[in-house]
PDB file of N, CA and C in Angstrom:
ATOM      1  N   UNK D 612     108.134 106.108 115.732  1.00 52.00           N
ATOM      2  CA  UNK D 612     107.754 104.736 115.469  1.00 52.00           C
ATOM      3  C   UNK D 612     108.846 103.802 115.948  1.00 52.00           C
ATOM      4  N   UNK D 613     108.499 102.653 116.786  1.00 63.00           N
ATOM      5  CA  UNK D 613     109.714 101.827 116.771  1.00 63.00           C
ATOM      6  C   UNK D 613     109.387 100.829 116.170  1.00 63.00           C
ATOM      7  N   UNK D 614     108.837 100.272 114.958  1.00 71.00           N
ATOM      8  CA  UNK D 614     108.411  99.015 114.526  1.00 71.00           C
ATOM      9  C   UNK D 614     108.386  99.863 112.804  1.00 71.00           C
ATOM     10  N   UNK D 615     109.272  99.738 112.214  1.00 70.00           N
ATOM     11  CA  UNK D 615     109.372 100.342 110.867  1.00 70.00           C
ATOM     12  C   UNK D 615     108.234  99.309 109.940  1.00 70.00           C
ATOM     13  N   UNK D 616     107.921  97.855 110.202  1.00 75.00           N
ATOM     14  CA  UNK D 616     107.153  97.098 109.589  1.00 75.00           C
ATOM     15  C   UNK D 616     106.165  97.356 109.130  1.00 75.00           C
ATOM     16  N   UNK D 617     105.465  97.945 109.724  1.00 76.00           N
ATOM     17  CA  UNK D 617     103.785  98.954 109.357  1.00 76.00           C
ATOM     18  C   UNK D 617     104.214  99.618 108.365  1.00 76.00           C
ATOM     19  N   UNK D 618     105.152 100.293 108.141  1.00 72.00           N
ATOM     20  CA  UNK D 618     104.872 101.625 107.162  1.00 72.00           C
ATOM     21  C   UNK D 618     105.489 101.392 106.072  1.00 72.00           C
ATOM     22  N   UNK D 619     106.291 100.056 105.752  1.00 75.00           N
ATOM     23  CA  UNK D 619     106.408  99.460 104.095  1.00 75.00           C
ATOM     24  C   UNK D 619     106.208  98.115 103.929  1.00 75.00           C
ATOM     25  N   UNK D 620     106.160  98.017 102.526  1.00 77.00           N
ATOM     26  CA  UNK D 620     106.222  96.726 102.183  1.00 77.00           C
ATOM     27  C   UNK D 620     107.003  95.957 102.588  1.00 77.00           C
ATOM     28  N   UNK D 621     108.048  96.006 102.438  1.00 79.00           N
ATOM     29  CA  UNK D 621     109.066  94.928 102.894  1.00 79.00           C
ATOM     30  C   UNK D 621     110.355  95.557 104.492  1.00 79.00           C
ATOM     31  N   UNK D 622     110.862  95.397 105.433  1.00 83.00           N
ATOM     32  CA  UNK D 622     111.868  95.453 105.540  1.00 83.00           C
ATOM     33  C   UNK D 622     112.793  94.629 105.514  1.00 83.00           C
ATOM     34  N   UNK D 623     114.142  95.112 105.983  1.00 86.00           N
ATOM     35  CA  UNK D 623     114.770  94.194 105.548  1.00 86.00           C
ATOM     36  C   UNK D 623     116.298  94.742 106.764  1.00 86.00           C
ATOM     37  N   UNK D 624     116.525  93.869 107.521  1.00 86.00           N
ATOM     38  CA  UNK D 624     117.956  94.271 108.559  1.00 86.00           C
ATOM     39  C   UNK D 624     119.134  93.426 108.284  1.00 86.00           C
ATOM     40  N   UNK D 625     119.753  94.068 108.301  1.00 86.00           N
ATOM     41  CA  UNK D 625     121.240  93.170 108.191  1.00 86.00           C
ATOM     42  C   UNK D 625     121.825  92.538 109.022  1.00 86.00           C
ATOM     43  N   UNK D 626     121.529  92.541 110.786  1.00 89.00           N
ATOM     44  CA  UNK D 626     121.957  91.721 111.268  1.00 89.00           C
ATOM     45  C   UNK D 626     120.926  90.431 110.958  1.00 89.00           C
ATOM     46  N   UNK D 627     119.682  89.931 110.338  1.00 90.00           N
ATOM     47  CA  UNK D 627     118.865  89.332 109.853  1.00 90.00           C
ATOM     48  C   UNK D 627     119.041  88.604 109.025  1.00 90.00           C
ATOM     49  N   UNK D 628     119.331  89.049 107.926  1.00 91.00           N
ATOM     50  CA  UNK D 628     120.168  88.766 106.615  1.00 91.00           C
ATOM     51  C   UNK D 628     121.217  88.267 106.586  1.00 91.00           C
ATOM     52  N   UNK D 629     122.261  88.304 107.335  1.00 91.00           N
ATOM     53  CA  UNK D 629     123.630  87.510 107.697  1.00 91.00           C
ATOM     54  C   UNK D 629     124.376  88.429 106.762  1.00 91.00           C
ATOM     55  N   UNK D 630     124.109  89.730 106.361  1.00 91.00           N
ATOM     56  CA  UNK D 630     125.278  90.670 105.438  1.00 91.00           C
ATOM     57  C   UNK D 630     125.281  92.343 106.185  1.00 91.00           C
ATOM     58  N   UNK D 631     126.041  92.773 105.881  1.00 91.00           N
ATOM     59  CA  UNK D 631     126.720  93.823 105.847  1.00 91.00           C
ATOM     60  C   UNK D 631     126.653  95.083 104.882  1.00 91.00           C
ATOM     61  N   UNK D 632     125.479  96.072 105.594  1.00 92.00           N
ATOM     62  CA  UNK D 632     126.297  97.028 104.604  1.00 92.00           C
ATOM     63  C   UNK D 632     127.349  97.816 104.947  1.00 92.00           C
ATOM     64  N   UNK D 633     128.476  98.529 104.093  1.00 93.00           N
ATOM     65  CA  UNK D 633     127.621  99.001 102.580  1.00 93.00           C
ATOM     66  C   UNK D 633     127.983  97.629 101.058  1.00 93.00           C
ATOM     67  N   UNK D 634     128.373  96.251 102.036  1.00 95.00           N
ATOM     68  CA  UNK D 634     128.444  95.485 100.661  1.00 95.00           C
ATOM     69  C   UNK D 634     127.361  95.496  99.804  1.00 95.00           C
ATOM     70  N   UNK D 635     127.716  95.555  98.473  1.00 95.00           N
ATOM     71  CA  UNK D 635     126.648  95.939  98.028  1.00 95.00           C
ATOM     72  C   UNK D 635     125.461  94.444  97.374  1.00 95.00           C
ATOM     73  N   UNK D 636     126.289  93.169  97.829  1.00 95.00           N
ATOM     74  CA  UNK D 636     125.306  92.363  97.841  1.00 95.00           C
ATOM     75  C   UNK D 636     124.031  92.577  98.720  1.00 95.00           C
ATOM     76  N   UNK D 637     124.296  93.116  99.662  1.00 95.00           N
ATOM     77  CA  UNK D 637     123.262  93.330 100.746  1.00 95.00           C
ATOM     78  C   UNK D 637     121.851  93.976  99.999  1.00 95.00           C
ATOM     79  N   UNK D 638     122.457  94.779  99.357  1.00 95.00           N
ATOM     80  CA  UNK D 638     121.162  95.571  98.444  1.00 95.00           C
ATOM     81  C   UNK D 638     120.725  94.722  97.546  1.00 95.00           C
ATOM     82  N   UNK D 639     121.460  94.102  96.665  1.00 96.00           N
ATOM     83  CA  UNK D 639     121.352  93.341  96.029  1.00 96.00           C
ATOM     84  C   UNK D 639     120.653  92.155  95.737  1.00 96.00           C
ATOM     85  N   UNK D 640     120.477  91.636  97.278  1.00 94.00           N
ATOM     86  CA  UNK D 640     119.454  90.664  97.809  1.00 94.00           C
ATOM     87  C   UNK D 640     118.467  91.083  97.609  1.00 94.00           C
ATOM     88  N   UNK D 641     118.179  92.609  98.271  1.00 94.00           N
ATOM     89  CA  UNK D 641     116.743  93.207  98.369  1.00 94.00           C
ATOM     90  C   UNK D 641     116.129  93.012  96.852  1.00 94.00           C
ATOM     91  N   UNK D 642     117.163  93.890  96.151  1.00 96.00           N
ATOM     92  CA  UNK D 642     116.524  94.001  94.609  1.00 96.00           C
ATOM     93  C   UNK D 642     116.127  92.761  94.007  1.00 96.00           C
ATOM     94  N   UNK D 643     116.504  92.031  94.132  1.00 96.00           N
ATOM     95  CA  UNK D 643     116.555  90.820  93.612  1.00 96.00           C
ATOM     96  C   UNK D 643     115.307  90.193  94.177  1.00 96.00           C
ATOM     97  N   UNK D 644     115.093  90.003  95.541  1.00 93.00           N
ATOM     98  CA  UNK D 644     113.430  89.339  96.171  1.00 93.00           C
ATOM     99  C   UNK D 644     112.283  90.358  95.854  1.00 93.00           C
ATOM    100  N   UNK D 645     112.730  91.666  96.025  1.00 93.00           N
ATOM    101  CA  UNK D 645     111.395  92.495  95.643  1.00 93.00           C
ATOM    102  C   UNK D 645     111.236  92.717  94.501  1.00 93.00           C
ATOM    103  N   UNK D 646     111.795  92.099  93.513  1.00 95.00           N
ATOM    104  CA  UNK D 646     111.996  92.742  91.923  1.00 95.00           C
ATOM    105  C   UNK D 646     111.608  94.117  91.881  1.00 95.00           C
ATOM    106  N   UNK D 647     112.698  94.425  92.053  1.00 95.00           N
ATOM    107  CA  UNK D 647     113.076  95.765  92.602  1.00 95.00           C
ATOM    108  C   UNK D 647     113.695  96.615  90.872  1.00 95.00           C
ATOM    109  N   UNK D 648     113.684  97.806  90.263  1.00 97.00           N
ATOM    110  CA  UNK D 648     113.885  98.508  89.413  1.00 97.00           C
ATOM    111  C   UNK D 648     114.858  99.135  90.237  1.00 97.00           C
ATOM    112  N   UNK D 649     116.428  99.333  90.527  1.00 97.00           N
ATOM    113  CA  UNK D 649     116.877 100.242  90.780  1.00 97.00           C
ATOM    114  C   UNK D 649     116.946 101.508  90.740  1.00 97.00           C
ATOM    115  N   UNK D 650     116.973 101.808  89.522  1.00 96.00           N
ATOM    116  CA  UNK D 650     117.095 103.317  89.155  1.00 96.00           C
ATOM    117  C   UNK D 650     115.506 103.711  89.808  1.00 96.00           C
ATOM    118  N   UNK D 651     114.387 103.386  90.319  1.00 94.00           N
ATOM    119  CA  UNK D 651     113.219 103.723  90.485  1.00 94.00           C
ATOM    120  C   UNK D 651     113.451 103.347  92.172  1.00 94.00           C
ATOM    121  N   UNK D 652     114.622 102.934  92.712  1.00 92.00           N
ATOM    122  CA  UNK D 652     114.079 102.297  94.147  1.00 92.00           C
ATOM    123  C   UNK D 652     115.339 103.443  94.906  1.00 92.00           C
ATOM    124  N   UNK D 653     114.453 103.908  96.145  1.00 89.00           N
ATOM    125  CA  UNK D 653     115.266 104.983  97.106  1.00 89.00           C
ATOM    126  C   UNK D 653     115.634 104.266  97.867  1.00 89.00           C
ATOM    127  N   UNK D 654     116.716 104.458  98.326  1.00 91.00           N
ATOM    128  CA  UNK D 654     117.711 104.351  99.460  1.00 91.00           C
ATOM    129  C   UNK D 654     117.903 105.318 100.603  1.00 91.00           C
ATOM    130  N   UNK D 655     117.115 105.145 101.769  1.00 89.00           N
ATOM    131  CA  UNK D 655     117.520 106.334 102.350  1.00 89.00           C
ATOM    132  C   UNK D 655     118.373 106.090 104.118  1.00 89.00           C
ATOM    133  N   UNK D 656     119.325 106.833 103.913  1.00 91.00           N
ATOM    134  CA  UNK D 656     120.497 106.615 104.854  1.00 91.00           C
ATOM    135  C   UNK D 656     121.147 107.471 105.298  1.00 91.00           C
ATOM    136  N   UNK D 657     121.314 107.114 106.945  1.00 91.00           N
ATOM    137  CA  UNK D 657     122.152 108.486 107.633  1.00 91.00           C
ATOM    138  C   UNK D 657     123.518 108.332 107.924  1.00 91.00           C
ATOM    139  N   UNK D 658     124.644 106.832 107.330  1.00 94.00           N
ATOM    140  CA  UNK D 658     126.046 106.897 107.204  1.00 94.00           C
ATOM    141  C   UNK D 658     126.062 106.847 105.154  1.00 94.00           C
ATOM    142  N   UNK D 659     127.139 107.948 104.700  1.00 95.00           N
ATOM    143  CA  UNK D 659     127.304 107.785 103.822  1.00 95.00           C
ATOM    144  C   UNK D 659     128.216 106.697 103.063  1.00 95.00           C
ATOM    145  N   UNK D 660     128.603 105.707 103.661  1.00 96.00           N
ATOM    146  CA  UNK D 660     129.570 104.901 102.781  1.00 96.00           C
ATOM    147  C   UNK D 660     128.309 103.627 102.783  1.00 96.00           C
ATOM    148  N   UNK D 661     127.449 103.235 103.415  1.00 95.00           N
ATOM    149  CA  UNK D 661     125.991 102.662 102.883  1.00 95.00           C
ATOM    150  C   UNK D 661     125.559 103.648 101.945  1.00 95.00           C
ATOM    151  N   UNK D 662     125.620 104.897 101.861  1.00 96.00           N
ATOM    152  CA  UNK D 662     125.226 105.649 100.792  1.00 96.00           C
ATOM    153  C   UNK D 662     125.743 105.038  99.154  1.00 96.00           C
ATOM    154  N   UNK D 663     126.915 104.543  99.512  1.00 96.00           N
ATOM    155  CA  UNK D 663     127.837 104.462  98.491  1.00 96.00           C
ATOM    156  C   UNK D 663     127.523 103.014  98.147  1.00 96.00           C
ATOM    157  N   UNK D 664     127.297 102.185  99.256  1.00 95.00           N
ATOM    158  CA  UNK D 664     127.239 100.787  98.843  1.00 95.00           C
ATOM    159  C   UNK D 664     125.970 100.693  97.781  1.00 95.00           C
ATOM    160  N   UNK D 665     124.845 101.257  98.282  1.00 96.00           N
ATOM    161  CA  UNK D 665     123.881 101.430  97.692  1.00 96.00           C
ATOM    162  C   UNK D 665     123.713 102.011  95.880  1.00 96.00           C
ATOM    163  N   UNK D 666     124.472 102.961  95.969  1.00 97.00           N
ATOM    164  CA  UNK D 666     124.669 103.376  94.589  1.00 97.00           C
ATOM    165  C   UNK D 666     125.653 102.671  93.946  1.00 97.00           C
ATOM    166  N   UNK D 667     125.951 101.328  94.004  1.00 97.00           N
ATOM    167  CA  UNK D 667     127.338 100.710  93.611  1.00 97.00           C
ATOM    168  C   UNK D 667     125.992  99.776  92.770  1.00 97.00           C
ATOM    169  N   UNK D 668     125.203  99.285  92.972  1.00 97.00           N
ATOM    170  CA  UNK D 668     124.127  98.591  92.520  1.00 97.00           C
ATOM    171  C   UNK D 668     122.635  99.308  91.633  1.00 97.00           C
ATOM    172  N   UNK D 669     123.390 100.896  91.388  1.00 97.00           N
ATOM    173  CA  UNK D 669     122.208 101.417  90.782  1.00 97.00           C
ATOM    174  C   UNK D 669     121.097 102.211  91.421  1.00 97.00           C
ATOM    175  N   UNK D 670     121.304 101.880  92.713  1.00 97.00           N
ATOM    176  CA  UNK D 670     119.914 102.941  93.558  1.00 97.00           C
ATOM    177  C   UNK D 670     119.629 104.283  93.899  1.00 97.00           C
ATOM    178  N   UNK D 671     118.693 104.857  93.593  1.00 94.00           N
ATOM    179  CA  UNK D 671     118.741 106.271  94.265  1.00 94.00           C
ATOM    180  C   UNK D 671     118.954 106.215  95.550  1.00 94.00           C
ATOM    181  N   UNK D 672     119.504 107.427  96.010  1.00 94.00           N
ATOM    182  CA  UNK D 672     119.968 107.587  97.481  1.00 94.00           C
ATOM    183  C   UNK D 672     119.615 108.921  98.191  1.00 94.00           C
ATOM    184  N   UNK D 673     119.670 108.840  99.326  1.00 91.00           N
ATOM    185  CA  UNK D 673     119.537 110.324 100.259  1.00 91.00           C
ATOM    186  C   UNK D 673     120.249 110.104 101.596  1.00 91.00           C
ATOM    187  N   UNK D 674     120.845 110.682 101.630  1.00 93.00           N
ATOM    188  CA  UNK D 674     121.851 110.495 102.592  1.00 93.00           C
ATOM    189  C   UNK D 674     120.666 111.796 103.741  1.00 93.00           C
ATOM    190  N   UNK D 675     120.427 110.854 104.919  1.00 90.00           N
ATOM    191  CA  UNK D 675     119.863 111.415 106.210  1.00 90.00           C
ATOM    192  C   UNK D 675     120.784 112.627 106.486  1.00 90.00           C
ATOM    193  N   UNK D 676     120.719 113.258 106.707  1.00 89.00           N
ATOM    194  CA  UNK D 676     121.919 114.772 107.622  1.00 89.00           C
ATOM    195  C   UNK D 676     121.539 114.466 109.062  1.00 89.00           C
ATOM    196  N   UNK D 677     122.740 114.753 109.889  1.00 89.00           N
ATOM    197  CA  UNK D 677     121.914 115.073 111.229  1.00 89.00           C
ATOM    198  C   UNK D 677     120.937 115.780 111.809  1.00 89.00           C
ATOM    199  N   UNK D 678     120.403 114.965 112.430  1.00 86.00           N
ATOM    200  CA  UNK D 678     119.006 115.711 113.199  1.00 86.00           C
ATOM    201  C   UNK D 678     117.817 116.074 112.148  1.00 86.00           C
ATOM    202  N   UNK D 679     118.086 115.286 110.649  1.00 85.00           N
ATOM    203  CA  UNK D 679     116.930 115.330 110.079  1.00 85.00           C
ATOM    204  C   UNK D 679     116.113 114.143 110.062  1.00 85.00           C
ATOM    205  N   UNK D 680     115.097 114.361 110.189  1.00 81.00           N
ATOM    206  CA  UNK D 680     114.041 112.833 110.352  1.00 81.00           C
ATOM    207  C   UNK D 680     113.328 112.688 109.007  1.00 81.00           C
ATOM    208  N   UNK D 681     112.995 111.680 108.854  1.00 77.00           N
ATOM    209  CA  UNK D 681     112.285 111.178 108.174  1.00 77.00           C
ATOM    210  C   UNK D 681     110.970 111.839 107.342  1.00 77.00           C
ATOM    211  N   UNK D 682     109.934 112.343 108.555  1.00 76.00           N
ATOM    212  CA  UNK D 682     109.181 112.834 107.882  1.00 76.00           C
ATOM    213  C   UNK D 682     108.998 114.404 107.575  1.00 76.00           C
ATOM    214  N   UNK D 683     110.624 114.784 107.747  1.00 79.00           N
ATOM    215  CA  UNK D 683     110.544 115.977 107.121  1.00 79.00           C
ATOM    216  C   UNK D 683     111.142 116.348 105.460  1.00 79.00           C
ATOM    217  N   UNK D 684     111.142 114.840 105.077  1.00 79.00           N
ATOM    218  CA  UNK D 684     111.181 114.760 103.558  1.00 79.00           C
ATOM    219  C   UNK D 684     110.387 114.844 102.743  1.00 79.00           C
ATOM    220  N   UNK D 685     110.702 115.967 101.969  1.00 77.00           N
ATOM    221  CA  UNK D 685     109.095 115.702 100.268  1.00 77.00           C
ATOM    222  C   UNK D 685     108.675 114.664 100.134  1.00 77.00           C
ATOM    223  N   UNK D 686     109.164 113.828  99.907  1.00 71.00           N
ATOM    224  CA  UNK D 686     108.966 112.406  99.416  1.00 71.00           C
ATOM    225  C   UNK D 686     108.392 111.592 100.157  1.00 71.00           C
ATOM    226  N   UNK D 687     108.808 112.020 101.500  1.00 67.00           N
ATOM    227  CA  UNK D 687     108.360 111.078 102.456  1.00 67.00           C
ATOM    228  C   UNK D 687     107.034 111.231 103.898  1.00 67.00           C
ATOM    229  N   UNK D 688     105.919 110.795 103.121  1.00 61.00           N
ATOM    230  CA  UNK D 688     104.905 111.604 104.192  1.00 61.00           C
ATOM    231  C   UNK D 688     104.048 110.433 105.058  1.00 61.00           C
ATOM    232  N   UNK D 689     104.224 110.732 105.965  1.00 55.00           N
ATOM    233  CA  UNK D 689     103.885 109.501 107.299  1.00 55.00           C
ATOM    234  C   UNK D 689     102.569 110.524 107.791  1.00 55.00           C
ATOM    235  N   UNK D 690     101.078 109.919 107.800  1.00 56.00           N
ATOM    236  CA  UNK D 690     100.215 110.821 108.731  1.00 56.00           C
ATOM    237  C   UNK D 690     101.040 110.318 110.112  1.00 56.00           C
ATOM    238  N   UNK D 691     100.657 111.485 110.881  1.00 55.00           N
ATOM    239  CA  UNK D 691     101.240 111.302 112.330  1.00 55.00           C
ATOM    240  C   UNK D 691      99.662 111.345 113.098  1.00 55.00           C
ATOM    241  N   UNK D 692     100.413 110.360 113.970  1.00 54.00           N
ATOM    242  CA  UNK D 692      98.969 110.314 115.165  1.00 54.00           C
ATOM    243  C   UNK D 692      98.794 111.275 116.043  1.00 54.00           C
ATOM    244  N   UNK D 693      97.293 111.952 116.200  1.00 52.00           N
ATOM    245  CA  UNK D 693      96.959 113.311 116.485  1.00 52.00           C
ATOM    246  C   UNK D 693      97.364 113.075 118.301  1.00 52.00           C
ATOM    247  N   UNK D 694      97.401 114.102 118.473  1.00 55.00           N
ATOM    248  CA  UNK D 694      98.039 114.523 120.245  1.00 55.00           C
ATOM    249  C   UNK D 694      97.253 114.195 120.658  1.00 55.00           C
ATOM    250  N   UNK D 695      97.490 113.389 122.032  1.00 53.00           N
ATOM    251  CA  UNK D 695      96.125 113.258 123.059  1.00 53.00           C
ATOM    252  C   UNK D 695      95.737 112.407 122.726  1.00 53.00           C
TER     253      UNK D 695
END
């Protein structure tokens, strides 16, 4: 996918936003416009010190590993568009 917009409710980029993660205002914003429940809202990320910013404000997290994608997470199930 190159257009992450389709597949949630909100996004949200930081060069957009005028902040920085892993400050953790950055998240903070989010939670705050989406009335957002932390302890109920995932974070998912492939540098860990955004890992960290993120949990500085309460959020669950998953730190990406290399060469793992997205939709090879439990949690995370994208239908994929059939071949051809």
């Amino acid at each position: 996918y190159l257009n992450f917009d389709g597949l949630f409710t909100g996004t949200y980029y930081s060069h957009q936003m005028g902040e920085r993660k892993p400050n953790p205002s950055i998240f903070k914003k989010v939670i705050d416009e989406q009335r957002l429940t932390p302890n109920k809202t995932l974070f998912v990320e492939d540098t860990f010190r955004h890992i960290q910013g993120a949990q500085k404000v309460g959020l669950q997290t998953h730190h990406l590993e290399k060469g793992q994608e997205l939709i090879e997470l439990p949690f995370f199930k994208i239908n994929k568009k059939p071949e051809g």
